[in-house]
XYZ file of C-alpha atoms in Angstrom:
564
model
C -14.516 -10.652 -15.568
C -14.536 -9.723 -19.239
C -17.104 -8.404 -21.647
C -17.688 -8.088 -25.370
C -18.372 -4.352 -25.636
C -15.606 -2.256 -27.202
C -16.821 1.355 -26.886
C -17.417 3.158 -23.585
C -18.065 6.554 -22.100
C -15.022 6.083 -19.863
C -12.137 3.632 -19.720
C -10.280 3.492 -16.387
C -6.783 1.996 -16.370
C -5.958 0.452 -12.986
C -7.979 -0.566 -9.930
C -6.112 1.069 -7.049
C -7.345 3.865 -4.820
C -7.766 6.231 -7.760
C -9.223 3.905 -10.375
C -11.668 2.090 -8.094
C -13.152 5.322 -6.767
C -13.452 6.761 -10.276
C -15.051 3.580 -11.634
C -17.734 3.506 -8.958
C -18.528 7.230 -8.988
C -18.831 7.285 -12.781
C -20.856 4.054 -13.034
C -23.114 5.312 -10.255
C -23.874 8.344 -12.432
C -24.972 6.097 -15.280
C -21.877 6.337 -17.470
C -20.725 3.254 -19.380
C -17.440 2.403 -17.644
C -14.797 -0.201 -18.431
C -12.027 -0.781 -15.903
C -8.868 -2.543 -17.097
C -6.675 -4.213 -14.462
C -3.510 -6.075 -15.458
C -3.564 -8.393 -12.434
C -6.024 -11.077 -11.426
C -8.723 -11.185 -8.740
C -7.725 -12.380 -5.287
C -10.781 -13.718 -3.463
C -10.470 -14.663 0.211
C -8.408 -17.811 0.589
C -6.364 -17.297 -2.594
C -3.371 -15.363 -1.246
C -0.070 -17.235 -1.190
C 1.188 -18.597 2.112
C 3.619 -21.434 1.395
C 7.255 -20.673 0.459
C 6.706 -22.354 -2.898
C 3.643 -20.266 -3.734
C 5.256 -17.081 -2.412
C 8.224 -17.669 -4.709
C 5.849 -17.415 -7.672
C 3.970 -14.451 -6.227
C 5.719 -11.721 -8.230
C 4.762 -9.819 -11.369
C 6.771 -10.373 -14.545
C 4.550 -11.881 -17.277
C 7.439 -12.059 -19.750
C 8.938 -14.650 -17.359
C 5.625 -16.372 -16.730
C 4.992 -14.693 -13.376
C 1.544 -13.192 -12.791
C 1.752 -12.724 -9.020
C 0.730 -10.022 -6.594
C 3.972 -8.151 -5.900
C 5.683 -5.921 -8.459
C 9.130 -4.734 -7.333
C 10.767 -1.848 -9.242
C 14.458 -1.313 -8.550
C 16.189 1.966 -9.326
C 19.681 3.236 -8.549
C 18.911 4.962 -5.238
C 15.513 3.593 -4.239
C 13.287 0.573 -4.802
C 9.491 0.514 -4.875
C 7.026 -2.250 -4.064
C 3.580 -2.016 -5.665
C 0.708 -4.409 -6.283
C -0.703 -6.166 -9.328
C -4.214 -7.422 -8.686
C -7.863 -6.410 -8.645
C -7.924 -3.808 -5.895
C -4.398 -2.530 -6.477
C -2.415 -1.481 -3.438
C -5.349 -2.082 -1.107
C -4.580 -5.804 -1.342
C -1.170 -5.415 0.318
C -1.294 -2.155 2.288
C -1.655 -1.997 6.067
C -5.210 -0.579 6.029
C -4.369 2.883 7.408
C -6.639 5.710 6.219
C -5.154 8.919 7.641
C -5.952 12.361 6.276
C -3.179 14.646 5.102
C -2.450 17.189 7.826
C -4.101 20.545 6.996
C -0.876 22.488 7.534
C 1.043 20.433 4.943
C -0.863 21.575 1.853
C 2.155 23.795 1.334
C 3.601 26.258 -1.147
C 7.313 26.158 -0.431
C 10.595 26.205 -2.380
C 12.633 23.035 -2.879
C 16.382 22.915 -2.142
C 17.377 22.245 -5.754
C 14.991 24.745 -7.317
C 11.315 24.798 -8.114
C 8.671 24.444 -5.442
C 6.178 22.064 -3.901
C 2.798 23.670 -4.536
C -0.534 22.084 -3.643
C -3.364 23.562 -5.763
C -5.939 22.060 -3.381
C -6.519 22.699 0.308
C -7.706 20.562 3.187
C -11.075 22.339 2.944
C -11.329 21.285 -0.718
C -10.897 17.623 0.250
C -12.686 17.417 3.601
C -16.070 16.188 2.336
C -14.315 13.773 -0.017
C -12.343 12.383 2.926
C -15.630 11.776 4.727
C -17.162 10.065 1.678
C -14.226 7.661 1.314
C -14.105 6.866 5.031
C -17.785 5.947 4.933
C -17.407 3.804 1.820
C -14.386 1.996 3.288
C -16.193 1.349 6.604
C -13.293 2.518 8.733
C -12.855 1.428 12.344
C -10.145 2.364 14.842
C -8.383 -0.511 16.548
C -10.446 -1.397 19.680
C -7.461 -1.433 22.029
C -9.624 -0.970 25.126
C -11.618 -4.171 24.589
C -10.586 -7.824 25.079
C -8.872 -9.617 23.401
C -7.535 -6.549 21.598
C -6.228 -5.113 24.874
C -3.532 -7.824 24.743
C -1.894 -6.102 21.739
C 1.465 -5.429 23.375
C 3.041 -3.669 20.384
C 0.267 -1.060 20.441
C 0.517 -0.349 24.159
C 4.320 -0.285 23.993
C 4.371 2.325 21.213
C 1.677 4.373 22.939
C 3.574 4.383 26.237
C 6.885 5.209 24.542
C 5.336 8.099 22.607
C 3.685 9.451 25.748
C 6.972 9.268 27.653
C 8.666 11.290 24.886
C 5.874 13.873 24.727
C 4.822 12.849 21.211
C 1.303 12.836 19.844
C -0.133 9.365 19.241
C -3.390 7.962 17.931
C -5.247 4.843 16.917
C -5.763 5.707 13.230
C -8.773 4.743 11.162
C -8.263 1.329 9.558
C -10.164 -0.180 6.623
C -10.711 -3.369 8.623
C -13.862 -4.892 10.080
C -13.138 -5.785 13.695
C -16.814 -6.225 14.480
C -20.141 -5.987 12.694
C -21.067 -3.795 15.633
C -17.995 -1.562 16.207
C -18.888 -1.361 19.908
C -18.799 -5.161 20.226
C -15.885 -6.439 18.094
C -15.460 -10.202 17.799
C -12.567 -11.921 15.970
C -13.641 -14.385 13.274
C -17.316 -13.427 13.137
C -18.912 -13.722 9.681
C -19.492 -10.383 7.935
C -22.957 -10.233 6.353
C -23.390 -8.945 2.822
C -24.806 -5.470 2.428
C -27.289 -4.447 -0.245
C -25.405 -6.648 -2.728
C -22.762 -9.392 -2.408
C -19.070 -8.692 -2.844
C -17.834 -9.360 -6.360
C -16.049 -12.572 -5.302
C -19.276 -14.078 -3.952
C -17.415 -15.568 -0.986
C -17.970 -15.197 2.768
C -15.824 -12.841 4.823
C -15.042 -12.762 8.536
C -13.964 -10.104 11.009
C -10.266 -9.604 11.745
C -8.582 -12.632 13.304
C -5.545 -10.622 14.516
C -2.964 -12.648 12.589
C -0.861 -9.821 11.078
C -1.205 -10.961 7.464
C -2.569 -7.681 6.037
C 0.497 -6.897 3.914
C 0.499 -10.234 2.081
C -3.242 -10.364 1.442
C -6.025 -11.157 3.896
C -7.339 -14.661 3.318
C -10.325 -14.050 5.608
C -11.717 -11.002 3.786
C -11.437 -8.930 6.962
C -9.801 -6.042 5.115
C -12.271 -3.680 3.530
C -10.074 -3.634 0.452
C -11.206 -2.005 -2.775
C -12.473 -5.258 -4.292
C -14.886 -5.639 -1.366
C -15.983 -1.981 -1.391
C -15.666 0.334 -4.389
C -15.199 -2.351 -7.048
C -18.107 -4.449 -5.825
C -20.229 -1.292 -5.888
C -18.962 -0.378 -9.361
C -19.829 -3.790 -10.769
C -23.236 -3.634 -9.081
C -23.826 -0.343 -10.930
C -22.893 -1.893 -14.276
C -19.152 -1.245 -14.640
C -17.388 -3.698 -16.953
C -14.391 -4.896 -14.901
C -11.766 -6.765 -16.916
C -8.805 -8.428 -15.224
C -5.583 -9.671 -16.803
C -5.748 -6.682 -19.171
C -2.578 -4.566 -19.398
C -2.698 -1.315 -21.375
C 0.168 -0.861 -23.815
C -0.779 2.271 -25.751
C -3.427 4.935 -26.187
C -3.969 7.873 -28.531
C -6.537 10.571 -29.306
C -9.157 9.406 -31.784
C -12.460 10.946 -32.979
C -12.719 13.346 -30.044
C -11.996 10.602 -27.523
C -9.315 7.954 -27.109
C -8.364 4.578 -28.526
C -6.814 2.138 -26.040
C -4.653 -0.874 -26.928
C -4.156 -3.625 -24.378
C -2.955 -7.213 -24.082
C -4.573 -10.006 -22.136
C -2.618 -12.110 -19.633
C -4.315 -15.490 -19.426
C -3.870 -17.594 -16.325
C -3.085 -20.531 -18.593
C 0.079 -18.642 -19.633
C 1.349 -18.405 -16.046
C 4.667 -20.199 -15.820
C 5.216 -20.072 -19.591
C 6.647 -16.629 -20.194
C 5.619 -14.793 -23.353
C 7.500 -11.724 -24.649
C 5.185 -8.688 -24.497
C 5.382 -8.016 -28.249
C 4.094 -11.534 -29.013
C 0.770 -11.010 -27.254
C -2.062 -9.946 -29.582
C -3.359 -6.407 -29.098
C -7.005 -5.792 -28.249
C -8.704 -2.443 -28.688
C -11.252 -0.223 -26.962
C -12.526 3.284 -27.653
C -13.899 5.796 -25.183
C -14.992 9.404 -24.881
C -12.865 9.912 -21.776
C -9.801 8.098 -20.483
C -8.654 7.903 -16.861
C -5.113 6.724 -16.073
C -4.967 5.174 -12.600
C -2.048 2.784 -12.919
C -0.135 4.258 -9.979
C 2.698 6.767 -9.769
C 5.036 4.454 -11.676
C 2.510 2.949 -14.084
C 0.674 6.102 -15.179
C 3.877 8.112 -15.578
C 5.399 5.268 -17.600
C 2.334 5.103 -19.878
C 2.410 8.853 -20.544
C 6.151 8.866 -21.196
C 5.863 5.837 -23.469
C 2.987 7.345 -25.492
C 4.252 10.920 -25.463
C 4.638 11.074 -29.250
C 0.869 10.667 -29.600
C 0.184 13.407 -27.041
C 1.767 16.664 -28.224
C 2.138 19.581 -25.839
C 2.283 17.507 -22.672
C 3.658 19.525 -19.783
C 7.453 19.528 -19.340
C 6.670 18.613 -15.717
C 5.901 15.042 -16.796
C 8.075 12.816 -14.606
C 8.746 15.505 -11.996
C 8.151 15.624 -8.239
C 8.890 11.972 -7.522
C 8.799 11.176 -3.816
C 8.868 8.015 -1.721
C 6.563 9.663 0.834
C 9.460 9.494 3.274
C 9.147 5.727 3.761
C 11.691 4.443 6.263
C 12.023 1.149 8.134
C 13.721 0.538 11.480
C 13.647 -2.142 14.180
C 13.240 -2.108 17.953
C 15.112 -5.259 18.987
C 15.192 -7.489 22.068
C 13.047 -5.491 24.455
C 14.027 -6.038 28.080
C 12.264 -5.386 31.359
C 13.876 -3.711 34.392
C 15.171 -7.036 35.638
C 16.907 -7.701 32.328
C 14.501 -10.403 31.230
C 12.625 -10.666 27.959
C 9.713 -8.220 27.601
C 7.272 -9.306 24.924
C 6.060 -7.123 22.048
C 4.272 -9.905 20.124
C 4.423 -8.220 16.688
C 2.363 -11.044 15.159
C -0.742 -10.325 17.259
C -3.203 -7.889 15.700
C -3.329 -6.255 12.277
C -0.048 -5.004 10.814
C -0.543 -1.410 12.021
C -2.573 -0.352 15.044
C -0.932 2.813 16.371
C 0.681 5.957 14.967
C 2.796 8.659 16.567
C 3.555 11.933 14.814
C 6.584 14.203 14.640
C 5.268 17.709 14.138
C 6.114 19.660 11.000
C 7.596 23.148 10.824
C 4.270 24.110 9.236
C 2.515 23.497 12.564
C 5.177 24.295 15.145
C 7.659 21.448 14.759
C 11.380 21.526 14.066
C 11.676 19.869 10.679
C 9.733 18.101 8.005
C 6.977 16.108 9.675
C 6.654 12.339 9.885
C 4.591 9.463 11.239
C 6.014 6.379 12.932
C 3.790 3.313 13.197
C 4.065 -0.229 14.527
C 4.592 -2.747 11.723
C 3.589 -6.259 12.688
C 3.867 -9.327 10.504
C 2.496 -12.895 10.220
C 3.407 -15.441 12.845
C 5.177 -17.725 10.380
C 7.810 -15.015 9.873
C 8.973 -15.679 13.440
C 10.136 -19.092 12.269
C 12.256 -17.478 9.580
C 14.016 -14.962 11.811
C 17.703 -15.851 11.799
C 18.215 -16.392 15.504
C 15.083 -18.510 15.713
C 16.064 -20.680 12.744
C 19.584 -21.160 14.063
C 18.545 -21.864 17.632
C 15.828 -24.278 16.572
C 18.224 -26.061 14.198
C 20.819 -26.357 16.935
C 18.180 -27.449 19.400
C 16.834 -30.030 16.993
C 20.358 -31.413 16.479
C 20.844 -31.695 20.239
C 17.464 -33.394 20.589
C 18.251 -35.962 17.873
C 21.671 -36.625 19.440
C 20.069 -37.194 22.854
C 17.480 -39.549 21.358
C 20.209 -41.467 19.506
C 22.288 -41.865 22.651
C 19.222 -42.971 24.583
C 18.561 -45.715 22.055
C 22.178 -46.863 22.094
C 22.440 -46.927 25.887
C 18.833 -48.050 26.417
C 18.429 -45.286 28.966
C 15.051 -45.780 30.666
C 14.164 -42.056 30.890
C 11.606 -41.509 28.113
C 10.136 -38.045 28.800
C 10.935 -35.734 25.893
C 9.026 -32.653 27.104
C 12.103 -30.756 28.252
C 14.226 -31.162 25.106
C 11.247 -30.311 22.891
C 10.574 -27.248 25.032
C 14.165 -26.129 24.540
C 13.715 -26.354 20.763
C 10.604 -24.228 20.591
C 11.018 -22.018 23.633
C 14.336 -20.302 22.982
C 13.081 -17.931 20.324
C 12.646 -14.860 22.534
C 14.234 -12.702 19.821
C 11.154 -12.396 17.605
C 8.543 -11.915 20.315
C 10.571 -9.081 21.888
C 11.274 -7.183 18.657
C 9.155 -4.878 16.489
C 9.576 -3.272 13.055
C 8.829 0.456 12.962
C 7.488 2.056 9.788
C 8.171 5.739 9.184
C 6.733 7.982 6.494
C 6.496 11.700 6.061
C 7.540 14.766 4.143
C 10.711 13.903 2.281
C 11.818 16.267 -0.499
C 9.968 15.605 -3.805
C 12.843 16.434 -6.138
C 13.064 13.123 -8.015
C 12.420 12.770 -11.723
C 11.155 9.847 -13.778
C 12.179 9.299 -17.385
C 12.575 6.580 -19.998
C 15.941 4.914 -20.394
C 16.233 2.260 -23.063
C 12.454 1.926 -23.092
C 12.295 1.283 -19.336
C 11.214 3.589 -16.529
C 14.062 5.144 -14.566
C 13.935 7.261 -11.408
C 16.592 9.813 -10.549
C 16.029 10.573 -6.879
C 18.898 11.153 -4.493
C 18.408 11.039 -0.714
C 20.834 13.935 -0.101
C 18.079 16.580 -0.107
C 16.053 14.506 2.365
C 18.987 13.639 4.625
C 17.852 15.913 7.463
C 14.365 14.389 7.318
C 15.740 10.826 7.277
C 18.032 11.533 10.228
C 15.120 12.988 12.165
C 12.996 9.878 11.613
C 15.936 7.617 12.408
C 16.593 9.499 15.657
C 12.942 9.359 16.671
C 12.851 5.596 16.072
C 15.946 5.247 18.208
C 14.326 7.285 21.012
C 11.104 5.265 20.814
C 13.044 2.005 20.907
C 14.976 3.163 23.982
C 11.745 4.259 25.675
C 10.369 0.760 25.026
C 13.461 -0.812 26.605
C 14.697 -2.133 23.254
C 17.825 -1.747 21.157
C 17.459 0.125 17.862
C 18.807 -1.360 14.614
C 18.510 -0.162 11.031
C 20.335 -2.476 8.608
C 18.926 -0.724 5.521
C 20.541 2.552 6.633
C 23.900 0.828 6.978
C 23.511 -0.633 3.483
C 22.348 2.725 2.084
C 19.137 1.095 0.820
C 15.776 2.860 0.721
C 12.544 1.083 -0.143
C 9.191 2.783 -0.628
C 5.755 1.233 -0.693
C 4.256 4.662 -1.413
C 5.833 6.030 -4.627
C 4.261 9.382 -5.522
C 4.555 12.049 -8.213
C 5.374 12.009 -11.899
C 2.142 13.674 -13.079
C 1.885 16.397 -10.403
C -1.069 18.732 -10.014
C -0.333 22.384 -10.722
C -1.934 25.731 -11.473
C -0.818 25.547 -15.113
C 1.209 23.416 -17.555
C 4.430 25.099 -16.464
C 3.800 23.896 -12.908
C 2.070 20.568 -13.331
C 0.838 17.842 -15.659
C -2.774 17.946 -14.439
C -4.960 20.612 -12.873
C -6.584 20.365 -9.455
C -9.357 18.206 -10.973
C -7.014 15.646 -12.535
C -7.392 16.940 -16.117
C -4.252 16.680 -18.252
C -3.266 20.104 -19.534
C -3.589 20.331 -23.305
C -5.570 17.093 -23.641
C -9.304 17.405 -23.058
C -11.025 14.324 -21.708
C -7.784 12.761 -20.448
C -7.540 12.413 -16.670
C -5.010 11.024 -14.193
C -6.251 9.804 -10.803
C -3.681 8.075 -8.589
C -0.583 8.800 -6.521
C 1.228 10.272 -9.514
C -0.743 13.538 -9.222
C 0.781 14.405 -5.858
C 3.008 17.506 -6.148
C 4.812 16.349 -3.014
C 4.591 13.776 -0.245
C 1.302 13.295 1.576
C 3.248 12.695 4.789
C 0.652 10.372 6.293
C -0.221 7.057 4.635
C -1.334 8.380 1.219
C -4.166 6.000 0.289
C -6.997 8.089 1.726
C -5.775 11.292 0.066
C -5.443 9.532 -3.308
C -9.015 8.238 -2.963
C -10.361 11.637 -1.825
C -8.757 13.360 -4.807
C -10.257 10.732 -7.125
C -13.672 11.409 -5.586
C -13.166 15.111 -6.392
C -11.941 14.355 -9.927
C -14.957 12.106 -10.584
C -17.359 14.946 -9.813
C -15.589 17.107 -12.377
C -15.657 14.371 -15.021
C -19.383 13.806 -14.458
C -20.069 17.538 -14.876
C -17.935 17.577 -18.017
C -19.772 14.574 -19.476
C -23.117 16.218 -18.724
C -22.067 19.427 -20.456
C -22.297 21.489 -17.301
C -20.150 24.577 -16.839
C -16.460 23.596 -16.602
C -14.754 24.213 -13.319
């Protein structure tokens, strides 16, 4: 997916929820668009599944790794992001929830400053609708067979109802059925007006819980199957394996320097400064490399961009991400009560803790079921140990039988003991929390690397509230609550936000409410970095809706219409 042209109306850096939306909207308006994505395409069937392949499935080209997962580790928090054509949509859990109207706040932060949203729900509503239509959202069909056997969904729904909490089946970017009223697992999805950019068949969701490690069936309506396929159909030049290193103003537009990661270099490891630079020019430049990537690029190239806002790097947030576990669910008789976390997509159901902004008693949050692939059951410690012990007993019995020539030859019972003891995994369920933590972190460069200074102390009350709610939900399910990451004082986010926050002026933000960088005409940022605070809900839909809004502004600007 490369081309020979070197000058464009717009260059978009990154193919996540911001970059993909921008690329399609701009190409659809007839602009010459080039999208640069550092990762590679992942067509259906190409996602790693074996331990060997998964071990190579991380991003560090200097060490020869060109995989899907990029893990950033900082002193008080770690972040997991994606590297591939389609960005985070390749590994997210498909949830497209809107930001709650009451949480577009203007409120002070504990350490000074304030979280101020220069847009409202009304500003984004039609953009939410546009993205939902493009992503072909469907709610999980819990009332229809075989989906009605999704025990984790019914368990969370019943627990939330018992506690008086709101719950819902959120919109998911997954095709459960070509006719939403008649969903069928494994049914082939027909092409629309044009084929997807991979040119491979897709099928409806097979309920195997593999969403977060890449869907090998193409059931996810990820960005490569939706916005990026549409962008390429409209003429966008999509280049993969292309990582931007530098950019600078030039001749009223921008010059962009990038390196190319060739698949033939995978496993070799080439220092970044030994890769030859390639060059593009453009009238307008859109940074959509994610909260970490776009902020890093601006910090790294700051000397070429005088008068950038002092807010660059500010308002970092992990969107309140928090992981807990409901363990060993029991029924009233004390026996195992199944949750079957491997059946269904990763997330099916969400319950909400209300925010002070709409009548709650703290910063709001969502708690969702978090399933996983069936092969993970085999890796759960108790299962591995019990199966190993069972296998040893089985081999000992078979050895003794051979030595004593015992005539009993049925091996059904010992084999059943090996594979039937693992009640631990089927009766346990991860719980994923996210919400309105305090966005008081700051990103900066340290020794040429990105660093994040974010301390959980300001968000302690929020974290305790989510932890307590997970405990209550686990109890209501009949399970025991465990949170090993809390004990280890480890926080991991899959939704890093902030760094280039929107604001009403350069003293309050890096970009305006249309994604334009203050002081630098024709430079835009469109990704999670523009959030002035946490979205609260899963942020993908809000990032995409903002990008849809920003694209309209860029099109008007390119056409010479009155600036907004």
